[in-house]
């Protein structure tokens, strides 16, 4: 598939800040060099911006307006009655003091703004770190589920061989008939074509393939996919992987890339 | 939509005209507040968002680029970002909203709101749900997949096709 197509497909998700994981990393890396994707992203950001209008206006209390204007210093001071003419030097001194004070105030305000920007930048970094932690937590949960499954004495292993469309592909299914848990470990898979994904099938006594999850391999062609608990994992005969539309199919329609019979 | 008026106000704001902020506020405060209420469901926090957004408008009016989008989309994005920041902080502190949120007023609804609502209404339920979880709750594609118990690929497709549909309808 053309790699630009993949990124064009990610643009609407990026506009909602909905990308994560590898998609997010790949998109960030690709975007600066691609005018087409930048234009696409800008168009979807406008759509996202307009979506906000759907909620309808809820006027805030009038006091909020005053608070906003006060916070930028827009309150108009009530004019004071004029004093009779004072000595000129007193006036000059007062003017100079006021000017110094105003300069001071300006500097303080600028300093405050810099600190605010810095705080905002730090807040963004914290947000990013929090995001990475949650990703790592997900990966840890995945790794633990594999480890636990492997550790159980009654878990079994079935090898899946790469078929004609993907001769390099290899797979191992670790499965447990008692708990219906299963994890697919695969390697040597190409990236699925645009709009497609790999779908796992469990074929039990009925001979009818049961869908057991859709996945995309990592960039290095590997994948670790915990399967949903399907009834046929109690007595599986065959495990298989086919290429299907990204949303998944109810029964296999695309070419089979991996298959393995339970001995 | 008073878009040309908003452009004029933003130019005045960029020159430091304080009076323009009041006028800009009157155009968009309801929209910003509505967005914050929708995300946070808390009236007093939503008002804090309104204040933050308009102070940000005041400070960043000079950076507004008409080529990048409408003023309305610009303030909406700011309101959403700020509201979601608060929502995430609240989630991380496990706080609940402190009071019931006001519901949208029965006042005059701008044409755009109706147009956008109609566009959202034209999506399938699944598409709308996925897009709204991303937009109003700030969830990522994997978080949405987990929330809905659907495969990631399915969720991505729903969001993408939903957004494509909105784009066709709104532009």
Tab-separated table of C-alpha atoms in Angstrom:
chain	number	residue	atom	x	y	z
A	1	UNK	CA	0.000	0.000	0.000
A	2	UNK	CA	1.101	3.536	-0.478
A	3	UNK	CA	2.349	4.709	2.885
A	4	UNK	CA	0.839	8.169	2.398
A	5	UNK	CA	-2.608	6.538	2.210
A	6	UNK	CA	-2.137	5.124	5.677
A	7	UNK	CA	-1.274	8.548	7.075
A	8	UNK	CA	-4.160	10.227	5.242
A	9	UNK	CA	-6.415	7.712	6.975
A	10	UNK	CA	-4.927	8.647	10.344
A	11	UNK	CA	-5.539	12.394	9.851
A	12	UNK	CA	-9.201	12.427	11.019
A	13	UNK	CA	-8.196	10.514	14.162
A	14	UNK	CA	-5.259	12.852	14.727
A	15	UNK	CA	-7.575	15.870	14.521
A	16	UNK	CA	-9.497	14.456	17.507
A	17	UNK	CA	-6.224	13.678	19.370
A	18	UNK	CA	-7.429	10.075	19.290
A	19	UNK	CA	-4.225	8.492	17.984
A	20	UNK	CA	-2.039	6.535	20.356
A	21	UNK	CA	0.631	3.849	20.323
A	22	UNK	CA	2.526	3.173	17.136
A	23	UNK	CA	0.005	5.128	15.018
A	24	UNK	CA	0.737	8.274	17.009
A	25	UNK	CA	4.513	7.869	16.783
A	26	UNK	CA	4.386	7.127	13.050
A	27	UNK	CA	2.041	10.022	12.307
A	28	UNK	CA	4.152	12.516	14.260
A	29	UNK	CA	7.241	11.415	12.404
A	30	UNK	CA	5.566	11.587	9.003
A	31	UNK	CA	3.649	14.859	9.332
A	32	UNK	CA	6.399	17.514	9.174
A	33	UNK	CA	7.530	16.345	5.715
A	34	UNK	CA	4.122	15.865	4.074
A	35	UNK	CA	2.116	18.835	2.828
A	36	UNK	CA	-0.772	16.596	1.784
A	37	UNK	CA	-1.240	15.218	5.291
A	38	UNK	CA	-0.839	18.672	6.830
A	39	UNK	CA	-3.665	19.979	4.633
A	40	UNK	CA	-5.802	16.959	5.462
A	41	UNK	CA	-5.173	17.391	9.180
A	42	UNK	CA	-6.032	21.116	9.012
A	43	UNK	CA	-9.316	20.323	7.241
A	44	UNK	CA	-10.289	17.771	9.894
A	45	UNK	CA	-9.224	20.101	12.704
A	46	UNK	CA	-11.691	22.622	11.313
A	47	UNK	CA	-14.399	19.935	11.330
A	48	UNK	CA	-13.487	19.083	14.938
A	49	UNK	CA	-13.571	22.770	15.865
A	50	UNK	CA	-17.027	23.140	14.386
A	51	UNK	CA	-18.299	20.060	16.213
A	52	UNK	CA	-18.075	22.092	19.388
A	53	UNK	CA	-20.907	24.271	18.132
A	54	UNK	CA	-23.245	21.291	18.343
A	55	UNK	CA	-23.481	21.573	22.126
A	56	UNK	CA	-25.386	24.837	21.895
A	57	UNK	CA	-24.647	28.036	23.765
A	58	UNK	CA	-24.933	28.131	27.556
A	59	UNK	CA	-24.405	31.721	28.684
A	60	UNK	CA	-22.177	31.954	31.758
A	61	UNK	CA	-23.233	34.155	34.697
A	62	UNK	CA	-22.652	37.878	34.027
A	63	UNK	CA	-19.996	37.997	36.764
A	64	UNK	CA	-17.720	35.857	34.587
A	65	UNK	CA	-17.525	38.606	31.966
A	66	UNK	CA	-16.366	41.100	34.603
A	67	UNK	CA	-13.788	38.619	35.880
A	68	UNK	CA	-12.411	38.085	32.374
A	69	UNK	CA	-12.127	41.794	31.656
A	70	UNK	CA	-10.641	42.505	35.088
A	71	UNK	CA	-7.998	39.859	34.600
A	72	UNK	CA	-6.619	41.618	31.521
A	73	UNK	CA	-6.680	44.950	33.365
A	74	UNK	CA	-9.566	46.359	31.357
A	75	UNK	CA	-11.445	47.792	34.328
A	76	UNK	CA	-11.844	51.526	33.850
A	77	UNK	CA	-10.909	53.409	37.000
A	78	UNK	CA	-13.489	55.971	38.109
A	79	UNK	CA	-12.108	59.417	37.255
A	80	UNK	CA	-11.108	61.484	40.297
A	81	UNK	CA	-12.105	65.115	40.774
A	82	UNK	CA	-9.312	67.465	39.719
A	83	UNK	CA	-7.145	68.941	42.436
A	84	UNK	CA	-6.120	72.597	42.340
A	85	UNK	CA	-2.725	73.173	40.666
A	86	UNK	CA	0.137	71.782	42.740
A	87	UNK	CA	3.738	72.790	42.686
A	88	UNK	CA	5.192	71.738	39.324
A	89	UNK	CA	8.066	69.723	40.828
A	90	UNK	CA	5.697	67.755	42.953
A	91	UNK	CA	3.732	66.856	39.823
A	92	UNK	CA	6.947	65.965	37.943
A	93	UNK	CA	8.117	63.773	40.811
A	94	UNK	CA	4.772	62.026	40.939
A	95	UNK	CA	4.853	61.469	37.155
A	96	UNK	CA	8.361	60.005	37.327
A	97	UNK	CA	7.390	57.710	40.208
A	98	UNK	CA	4.291	56.593	38.345
A	99	UNK	CA	6.361	55.909	35.204
A	100	UNK	CA	8.840	53.824	37.197
A	101	UNK	CA	6.004	51.923	38.803
A	102	UNK	CA	4.389	51.309	35.430
A	103	UNK	CA	7.662	49.972	33.995
A	104	UNK	CA	8.048	47.736	37.014
A	105	UNK	CA	4.526	46.499	36.578
A	106	UNK	CA	5.134	45.781	32.884
A	107	UNK	CA	8.280	43.796	33.695
A	108	UNK	CA	6.453	41.852	36.379
A	109	UNK	CA	3.603	41.095	34.042
A	110	UNK	CA	6.003	39.907	31.319
A	111	UNK	CA	7.761	37.722	33.874
A	112	UNK	CA	4.426	36.316	34.988
A	113	UNK	CA	3.496	35.496	31.390
A	114	UNK	CA	6.793	33.699	30.859
A	115	UNK	CA	6.207	31.674	34.002
A	116	UNK	CA	2.690	30.860	32.871
A	117	UNK	CA	3.948	29.637	29.475
A	118	UNK	CA	6.606	27.565	31.224
A	119	UNK	CA	3.967	26.051	33.498
A	120	UNK	CA	1.819	25.233	30.474
A	121	UNK	CA	4.790	23.557	28.766
A	122	UNK	CA	5.517	21.500	31.879
A	123	UNK	CA	1.867	20.530	32.115
A	124	UNK	CA	2.020	19.252	28.532
A	125	UNK	CA	5.125	17.209	29.350
A	126	UNK	CA	3.419	15.680	32.360
A	127	UNK	CA	0.426	14.827	30.183
A	128	UNK	CA	2.715	13.146	27.643
A	129	UNK	CA	4.480	11.174	30.380
A	130	UNK	CA	1.142	10.111	31.841
A	131	UNK	CA	0.114	8.899	28.400
A	132	UNK	CA	3.307	6.860	28.021
A	133	UNK	CA	2.827	5.312	31.452
A	134	UNK	CA	-0.664	4.194	30.515
A	135	UNK	CA	0.701	2.618	27.307
A	136	UNK	CA	3.376	0.790	29.255
A	137	UNK	CA	0.785	-0.402	31.742
A	138	UNK	CA	-1.240	-1.870	28.856
A	139	UNK	CA	1.838	-3.648	27.521
A	140	UNK	CA	2.609	-5.005	30.980
A	141	UNK	CA	-0.929	-6.381	31.320
A	142	UNK	CA	-0.496	-8.046	27.917
A	143	UNK	CA	2.879	-9.529	28.889
A	144	UNK	CA	1.475	-10.808	32.189
A	145	UNK	CA	-1.464	-12.497	30.503
A	146	UNK	CA	0.957	-14.364	28.205
A	147	UNK	CA	3.205	-15.308	31.115
A	148	UNK	CA	0.298	-16.586	33.219
A	149	UNK	CA	-1.056	-18.616	30.335
A	150	UNK	CA	2.345	-20.176	29.616
A	151	UNK	CA	2.860	-20.921	33.319
A	152	UNK	CA	-0.310	-23.027	33.586
A	153	UNK	CA	0.496	-26.751	33.221
A	154	UNK	CA	-2.631	-27.535	31.198
A	155	UNK	CA	-1.931	-24.822	28.575
A	156	UNK	CA	-1.061	-26.186	25.158
A	157	UNK	CA	0.936	-24.965	22.200
A	158	UNK	CA	-0.048	-25.200	18.535
A	159	UNK	CA	2.270	-24.045	15.734
A	160	UNK	CA	0.842	-22.093	12.804
A	161	UNK	CA	2.704	-22.213	9.484
A	162	UNK	CA	2.931	-19.384	6.947
A	163	UNK	CA	0.853	-20.140	3.853
A	164	UNK	CA	1.409	-19.114	0.253
A	165	UNK	CA	0.553	-15.366	0.575
A	166	UNK	CA	2.936	-15.048	3.560
A	167	UNK	CA	5.592	-17.783	3.392
A	168	UNK	CA	7.768	-15.909	5.936
A	169	UNK	CA	5.032	-15.797	8.562
A	170	UNK	CA	5.202	-17.985	11.671
A	171	UNK	CA	2.778	-18.301	14.528
A	172	UNK	CA	2.291	-20.018	17.869
A	173	UNK	CA	-1.034	-20.270	19.632
A	174	UNK	CA	-0.872	-20.844	23.366
A	175	UNK	CA	-4.305	-21.932	24.556
A	176	UNK	CA	-6.097	-23.316	27.546
A	177	UNK	CA	-9.189	-25.432	27.011
A	178	UNK	CA	-10.355	-25.064	30.609
A	179	UNK	CA	-10.339	-21.267	30.776
A	180	UNK	CA	-10.893	-20.646	26.993
A	181	UNK	CA	-7.927	-18.271	27.121
A	182	UNK	CA	-5.566	-18.051	24.158
A	183	UNK	CA	-2.736	-15.831	22.934
A	184	UNK	CA	-1.346	-15.700	19.422
A	185	UNK	CA	2.370	-14.960	18.988
A	186	UNK	CA	3.191	-14.213	15.368
A	187	UNK	CA	6.171	-12.996	13.380
A	188	UNK	CA	7.151	-12.324	9.790
A	189	UNK	CA	3.845	-10.642	8.887
A	190	UNK	CA	3.695	-7.804	6.347
A	191	UNK	CA	1.731	-4.697	7.150
A	192	UNK	CA	-1.906	-5.350	6.200
A	193	UNK	CA	-3.047	-3.591	2.965
A	194	UNK	CA	-4.907	-0.252	3.289
A	195	UNK	CA	-8.224	-0.701	5.055
A	196	UNK	CA	-7.402	-4.329	5.935
A	197	UNK	CA	-6.315	-6.144	9.050
A	198	UNK	CA	-5.485	-9.667	10.113
A	199	UNK	CA	-8.295	-11.658	11.692
A	200	UNK	CA	-7.893	-14.751	13.870
A	201	UNK	CA	-10.239	-17.752	13.569
A	202	UNK	CA	-10.872	-20.648	15.916
A	203	UNK	CA	-12.376	-23.718	14.270
A	204	UNK	CA	-13.968	-26.143	16.713
A	205	UNK	CA	-16.023	-29.313	16.440
A	206	UNK	CA	-18.717	-27.612	14.333
A	207	UNK	CA	-16.155	-26.912	11.580
A	208	UNK	CA	-17.458	-23.331	11.431
A	209	UNK	CA	-14.692	-20.695	11.831
A	210	UNK	CA	-15.416	-18.408	14.821
A	211	UNK	CA	-13.919	-14.880	14.643
A	212	UNK	CA	-11.423	-14.314	17.480
A	213	UNK	CA	-10.039	-10.810	17.085
A	214	UNK	CA	-8.574	-8.419	14.555
A	215	UNK	CA	-5.025	-7.119	14.780
A	216	UNK	CA	-2.279	-5.177	13.022
A	217	UNK	CA	1.301	-6.403	13.351
A	218	UNK	CA	4.001	-4.165	14.787
A	219	UNK	CA	6.395	-2.539	12.289
A	220	UNK	CA	8.855	-5.423	12.790
A	221	UNK	CA	6.145	-7.866	11.624
A	222	UNK	CA	5.516	-9.372	15.053
A	223	UNK	CA	2.307	-9.479	17.064
A	224	UNK	CA	1.152	-10.626	20.491
A	225	UNK	CA	-2.621	-10.917	20.483
A	226	UNK	CA	-4.705	-12.114	23.427
A	227	UNK	CA	-7.863	-13.710	22.006
A	228	UNK	CA	-11.333	-13.137	23.360
A	229	UNK	CA	-12.658	-16.183	25.236
A	230	UNK	CA	-14.588	-18.088	22.577
A	231	UNK	CA	-16.449	-21.322	23.318
A	232	UNK	CA	-14.647	-23.253	20.561
A	233	UNK	CA	-11.317	-22.814	22.362
A	234	UNK	CA	-12.608	-25.598	24.635
A	235	UNK	CA	-12.083	-28.106	21.814
A	236	UNK	CA	-10.256	-26.431	18.941
A	237	UNK	CA	-9.279	-28.304	15.789
A	238	UNK	CA	-7.637	-25.553	13.793
A	239	UNK	CA	-6.399	-22.000	14.333
A	240	UNK	CA	-6.087	-19.710	11.303
A	241	UNK	CA	-5.384	-16.092	10.354
A	242	UNK	CA	-6.805	-14.397	7.250
A	243	UNK	CA	-6.664	-10.903	5.722
A	244	UNK	CA	-10.011	-9.134	6.229
A	245	UNK	CA	-11.504	-5.626	6.108
A	246	UNK	CA	-10.125	-3.624	9.057
A	247	UNK	CA	-13.459	-3.805	10.882
A	248	UNK	CA	-13.312	-7.621	10.820
A	249	UNK	CA	-15.613	-10.141	9.140
A	250	UNK	CA	-18.137	-12.597	10.554
A	251	UNK	CA	-16.688	-15.406	8.448
A	252	UNK	CA	-13.406	-15.573	6.489
A	253	UNK	CA	-13.425	-13.796	3.097
A	254	UNK	CA	-9.761	-12.992	2.405
A	255	UNK	CA	-6.585	-15.006	1.786
A	256	UNK	CA	-5.351	-17.235	4.617
A	257	UNK	CA	-1.820	-16.392	5.803
A	258	UNK	CA	-1.367	-18.650	8.840
A	259	UNK	CA	-2.925	-21.963	9.824
A	260	UNK	CA	-2.219	-24.742	12.262
A	261	UNK	CA	-4.085	-27.932	13.172
A	262	UNK	CA	-4.302	-29.090	16.762
A	263	UNK	CA	-2.575	-32.470	16.988
B	1	UNK	CA	-22.350	33.640	11.346
B	2	UNK	CA	-20.597	36.803	12.527
B	3	UNK	CA	-17.297	35.513	11.244
B	4	UNK	CA	-16.088	38.694	9.549
B	5	UNK	CA	-16.899	40.615	12.719
B	6	UNK	CA	-14.852	38.124	14.723
B	7	UNK	CA	-11.913	38.565	12.332
B	8	UNK	CA	-12.079	42.347	12.834
B	9	UNK	CA	-12.185	41.936	16.610
B	10	UNK	CA	-9.207	39.585	16.549
B	11	UNK	CA	-7.184	42.162	14.595
B	12	UNK	CA	-8.068	44.798	17.204
B	13	UNK	CA	-7.167	42.386	20.019
B	14	UNK	CA	-3.823	41.701	18.370
B	15	UNK	CA	-3.161	45.462	18.536
B	16	UNK	CA	-3.890	45.353	22.272
B	17	UNK	CA	-7.347	46.980	22.253
B	18	UNK	CA	-8.912	45.872	25.498
B	19	UNK	CA	-12.407	46.988	24.540
B	20	UNK	CA	-12.451	44.424	21.722
B	21	UNK	CA	-12.248	41.561	24.239
B	22	UNK	CA	-15.648	42.428	25.697
B	23	UNK	CA	-17.210	42.292	22.234
B	24	UNK	CA	-15.411	39.048	21.356
B	25	UNK	CA	-16.575	37.601	24.673
B	26	UNK	CA	-20.192	38.506	23.904
B	27	UNK	CA	-19.945	36.628	20.584
B	28	UNK	CA	-18.446	33.404	21.890
B	29	UNK	CA	-18.815	33.117	25.698
B	30	UNK	CA	-21.962	31.003	25.392
B	31	UNK	CA	-20.284	28.649	22.951
B	32	UNK	CA	-17.131	28.268	25.082
B	33	UNK	CA	-19.187	27.796	28.237
B	34	UNK	CA	-21.514	25.314	26.518
B	35	UNK	CA	-18.543	23.252	25.428
B	36	UNK	CA	-16.974	23.333	28.897
B	37	UNK	CA	-20.271	22.333	30.525
B	38	UNK	CA	-20.682	19.459	28.063
B	39	UNK	CA	-17.218	18.095	28.839
B	40	UNK	CA	-17.033	18.823	32.566
B	41	UNK	CA	-20.711	18.757	33.624
B	42	UNK	CA	-19.821	21.186	36.366
B	43	UNK	CA	-20.935	24.823	36.291
B	44	UNK	CA	-18.203	26.438	38.362
B	45	UNK	CA	-15.358	24.580	36.656
B	46	UNK	CA	-16.897	25.477	33.297
B	47	UNK	CA	-16.807	29.164	34.242
B	48	UNK	CA	-13.124	28.854	35.108
B	49	UNK	CA	-12.585	27.448	31.620
B	50	UNK	CA	-14.410	30.453	30.125
B	51	UNK	CA	-12.075	32.786	31.981
B	52	UNK	CA	-8.959	30.864	30.933
B	53	UNK	CA	-10.023	30.716	27.286
B	54	UNK	CA	-10.708	34.442	26.938
B	55	UNK	CA	-7.478	35.383	28.702
B	56	UNK	CA	-5.754	33.054	26.231
B	57	UNK	CA	-7.615	34.776	23.356
B	58	UNK	CA	-6.335	38.107	24.653
B	59	UNK	CA	-2.761	36.874	24.815
B	60	UNK	CA	-2.744	34.890	21.572
B	61	UNK	CA	-4.969	36.941	19.253
B	62	UNK	CA	-1.819	37.948	17.345
B	63	UNK	CA	-1.091	34.308	16.632
B	64	UNK	CA	-4.530	33.568	15.170
B	65	UNK	CA	-4.154	32.567	11.507
B	66	UNK	CA	-7.366	32.846	9.429
B	67	UNK	CA	-5.845	30.369	6.960
B	68	UNK	CA	-5.903	27.649	9.619
B	69	UNK	CA	-9.589	27.838	10.450
B	70	UNK	CA	-12.552	29.924	11.571
B	71	UNK	CA	-12.491	31.954	14.822
B	72	UNK	CA	-15.308	29.748	16.056
B	73	UNK	CA	-13.303	26.559	15.535
B	74	UNK	CA	-10.298	28.291	17.135
B	75	UNK	CA	-12.095	29.162	20.384
B	76	UNK	CA	-13.905	25.811	20.435
B	77	UNK	CA	-10.590	23.983	20.204
B	78	UNK	CA	-9.192	26.083	23.048
B	79	UNK	CA	-12.282	25.451	25.163
B	80	UNK	CA	-12.134	21.717	24.485
B	81	UNK	CA	-8.400	21.473	25.257
B	82	UNK	CA	-8.756	23.354	28.548
B	83	UNK	CA	-11.878	21.452	29.592
B	84	UNK	CA	-10.287	18.074	28.788
B	85	UNK	CA	-7.161	19.077	30.759
B	86	UNK	CA	-9.375	19.653	33.766
B	87	UNK	CA	-11.306	16.447	33.163
B	88	UNK	CA	-8.079	14.421	33.097
B	89	UNK	CA	-6.783	16.101	36.237
B	90	UNK	CA	-10.090	15.332	37.890
B	91	UNK	CA	-9.954	11.693	36.762
B	92	UNK	CA	-6.434	11.387	38.117
B	93	UNK	CA	-7.659	12.781	41.442
B	94	UNK	CA	-10.885	10.755	41.194
B	95	UNK	CA	-13.040	13.770	41.853
B	96	UNK	CA	-16.691	14.039	41.102
B	97	UNK	CA	-18.300	17.174	39.699
B	98	UNK	CA	-19.352	19.415	42.559
B	99	UNK	CA	-22.751	20.516	41.333
B	100	UNK	CA	-25.279	19.855	38.628
B	101	UNK	CA	-24.535	21.464	35.307
B	102	UNK	CA	-26.916	23.924	33.697
B	103	UNK	CA	-28.583	22.631	30.582
B	104	UNK	CA	-28.332	24.438	27.256
B	105	UNK	CA	-30.509	27.532	27.256
B	106	UNK	CA	-33.666	27.686	25.232
B	107	UNK	CA	-32.429	30.945	23.736
B	108	UNK	CA	-31.852	31.503	20.050
B	109	UNK	CA	-29.697	28.762	18.559
B	110	UNK	CA	-27.223	29.885	15.928
B	111	UNK	CA	-27.600	28.292	12.516
B	112	UNK	CA	-24.220	26.609	12.814
B	113	UNK	CA	-25.279	24.730	15.946
B	114	UNK	CA	-28.287	23.348	14.081
B	115	UNK	CA	-26.169	22.480	11.048
B	116	UNK	CA	-23.584	20.682	13.173
B	117	UNK	CA	-26.252	18.861	15.152
B	118	UNK	CA	-27.895	17.756	11.918
B	119	UNK	CA	-24.526	16.573	10.609
B	120	UNK	CA	-23.896	14.577	13.793
B	121	UNK	CA	-27.406	13.195	13.489
B	122	UNK	CA	-26.600	11.856	10.032
B	123	UNK	CA	-23.917	9.530	11.452
B	124	UNK	CA	-24.716	5.980	12.472
B	125	UNK	CA	-25.087	5.497	16.239
B	126	UNK	CA	-21.778	3.604	16.341
B	127	UNK	CA	-19.932	6.319	14.423
B	128	UNK	CA	-21.367	9.108	16.569
B	129	UNK	CA	-20.605	7.312	19.825
B	130	UNK	CA	-16.964	6.737	18.856
B	131	UNK	CA	-16.451	10.294	17.600
B	132	UNK	CA	-18.086	11.775	20.711
B	133	UNK	CA	-15.985	9.683	23.097
B	134	UNK	CA	-12.881	11.058	21.392
B	135	UNK	CA	-14.159	14.613	21.187
B	136	UNK	CA	-15.941	15.192	24.471
B	137	UNK	CA	-14.161	12.740	26.751
B	138	UNK	CA	-10.713	12.975	25.212
B	139	UNK	CA	-10.304	9.205	24.895
B	140	UNK	CA	-7.775	7.735	22.467
B	141	UNK	CA	-8.613	5.048	19.913
B	142	UNK	CA	-7.445	2.200	22.196
B	143	UNK	CA	-9.278	3.646	25.185
B	144	UNK	CA	-12.459	3.845	23.105
B	145	UNK	CA	-11.975	0.263	21.895
B	146	UNK	CA	-11.655	-0.879	25.513
B	147	UNK	CA	-14.615	1.214	26.656
B	148	UNK	CA	-16.855	-0.185	23.919
B	149	UNK	CA	-15.378	-3.672	23.966
B	150	UNK	CA	-14.800	-3.506	20.213
B	151	UNK	CA	-11.686	-4.319	18.157
B	152	UNK	CA	-9.338	-1.370	17.688
B	153	UNK	CA	-9.628	-1.609	13.899
B	154	UNK	CA	-13.387	-1.315	14.097
B	155	UNK	CA	-13.196	1.763	16.296
B	156	UNK	CA	-10.643	3.450	14.038
B	157	UNK	CA	-12.807	2.814	10.997
B	158	UNK	CA	-15.895	4.199	12.718
B	159	UNK	CA	-14.130	7.390	13.759
B	160	UNK	CA	-12.583	7.838	10.326
B	161	UNK	CA	-15.785	7.277	8.372
B	162	UNK	CA	-17.723	9.410	10.856
B	163	UNK	CA	-15.304	12.306	10.489
B	164	UNK	CA	-15.324	11.946	6.683
B	165	UNK	CA	-19.084	12.185	6.725
B	166	UNK	CA	-19.016	15.275	8.993
B	167	UNK	CA	-16.473	16.886	6.719
B	168	UNK	CA	-18.665	16.325	3.657
B	169	UNK	CA	-21.685	17.749	5.424
B	170	UNK	CA	-20.027	20.731	7.097
B	171	UNK	CA	-17.693	22.052	4.412
